[in-house]
CSV table of C-alpha atoms in Angstrom, one decimal:
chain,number,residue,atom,x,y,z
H,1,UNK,CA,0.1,-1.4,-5.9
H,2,UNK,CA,1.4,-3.1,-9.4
H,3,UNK,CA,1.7,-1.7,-12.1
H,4,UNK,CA,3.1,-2.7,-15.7
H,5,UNK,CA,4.0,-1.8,-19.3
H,6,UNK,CA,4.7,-4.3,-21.8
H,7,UNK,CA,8.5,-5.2,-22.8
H,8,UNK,CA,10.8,-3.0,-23.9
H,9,UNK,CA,8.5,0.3,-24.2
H,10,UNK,CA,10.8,2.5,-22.7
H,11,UNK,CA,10.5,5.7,-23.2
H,12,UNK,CA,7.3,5.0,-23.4
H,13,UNK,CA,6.9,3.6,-19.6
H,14,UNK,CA,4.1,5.8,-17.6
H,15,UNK,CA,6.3,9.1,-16.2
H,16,UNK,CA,4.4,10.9,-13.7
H,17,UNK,CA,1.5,9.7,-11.3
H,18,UNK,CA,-0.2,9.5,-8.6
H,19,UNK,CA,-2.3,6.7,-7.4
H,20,UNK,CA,-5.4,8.0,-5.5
H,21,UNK,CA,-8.4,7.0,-3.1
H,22,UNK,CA,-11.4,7.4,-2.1
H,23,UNK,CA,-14.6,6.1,-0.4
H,24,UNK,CA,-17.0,8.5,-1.8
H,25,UNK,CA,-15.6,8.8,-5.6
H,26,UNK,CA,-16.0,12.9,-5.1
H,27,UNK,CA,-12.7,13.4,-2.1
H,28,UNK,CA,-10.0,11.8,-3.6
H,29,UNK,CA,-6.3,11.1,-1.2
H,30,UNK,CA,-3.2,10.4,-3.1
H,31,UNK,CA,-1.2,7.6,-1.2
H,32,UNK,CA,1.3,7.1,-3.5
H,33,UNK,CA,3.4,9.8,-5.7
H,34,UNK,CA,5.9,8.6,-8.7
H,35,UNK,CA,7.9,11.2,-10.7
H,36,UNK,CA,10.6,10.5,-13.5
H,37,UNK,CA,9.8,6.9,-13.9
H,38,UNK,CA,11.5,4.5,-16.5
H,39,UNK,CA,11.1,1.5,-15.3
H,40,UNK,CA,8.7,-1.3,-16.9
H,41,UNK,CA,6.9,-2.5,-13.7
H,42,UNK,CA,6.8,-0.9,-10.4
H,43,UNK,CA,5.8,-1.3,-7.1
H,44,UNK,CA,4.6,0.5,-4.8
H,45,UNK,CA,3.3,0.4,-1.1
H,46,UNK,CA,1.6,2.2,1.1
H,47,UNK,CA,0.4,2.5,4.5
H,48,UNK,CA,-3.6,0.5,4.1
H,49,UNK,CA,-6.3,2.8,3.9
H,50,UNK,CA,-10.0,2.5,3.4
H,51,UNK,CA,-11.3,2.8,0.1
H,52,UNK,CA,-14.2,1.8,-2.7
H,53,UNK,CA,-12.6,3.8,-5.5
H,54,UNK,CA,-9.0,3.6,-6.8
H,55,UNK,CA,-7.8,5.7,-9.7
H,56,UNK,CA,-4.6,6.6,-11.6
H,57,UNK,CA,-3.5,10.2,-12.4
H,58,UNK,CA,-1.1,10.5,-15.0
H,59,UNK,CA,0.3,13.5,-15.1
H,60,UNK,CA,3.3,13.2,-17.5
H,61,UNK,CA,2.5,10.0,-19.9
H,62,UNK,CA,6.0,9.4,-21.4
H,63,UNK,CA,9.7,10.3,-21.5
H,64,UNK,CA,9.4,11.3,-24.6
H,65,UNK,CA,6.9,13.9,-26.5
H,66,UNK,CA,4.6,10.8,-26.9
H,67,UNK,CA,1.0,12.0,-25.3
H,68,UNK,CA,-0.5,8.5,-24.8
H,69,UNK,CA,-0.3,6.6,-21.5
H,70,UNK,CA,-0.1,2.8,-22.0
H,71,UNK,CA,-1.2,0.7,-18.8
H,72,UNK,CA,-0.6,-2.4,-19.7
H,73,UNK,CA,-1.9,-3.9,-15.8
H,74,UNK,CA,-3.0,-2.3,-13.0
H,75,UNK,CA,-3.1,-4.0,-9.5
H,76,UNK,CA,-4.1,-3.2,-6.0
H,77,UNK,CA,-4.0,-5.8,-2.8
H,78,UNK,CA,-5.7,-5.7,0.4
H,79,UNK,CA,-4.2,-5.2,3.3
């Protein structure tokens, strides 16, 4: 999993989330978990699963009082 903000939008890079899926888009798995993030673009893998539905979970937007999350990109690769 990629994600990314634009340039320079610290503190405004996404915080808190969880990447999540499922096959059903009812029982959702999280199979990745990022807290106190800063940095522009991350990466982050995972042992492959089987899934039709991928989804995001921001918990925590920014790292400041801003309330928006800004995603910028959002990519997922097959195994």
């Amino acid at each position: 999993m990629w994600i990314s903000g634009l340039p320079n939008w610290n503190p405004w890079n996404t915080r808190d989330f969880d990447l999540q899926v499922s096959t059903n888009g009812t029982a959702w798995s999280t199979v990745a978990t990022v807290r106190g993030n800063t940095a522009n673009v991350t990466t982050h893998t995972f042992t492959p699963v089987t899934a039709r539905y991928v989804r995001l979970n921001v918990l925590t937007p920014t790292n400041d009082s801003d309330t928006a999350a800004r995603i910028f990109e959002l990519e997922v690769y097959p195994n």
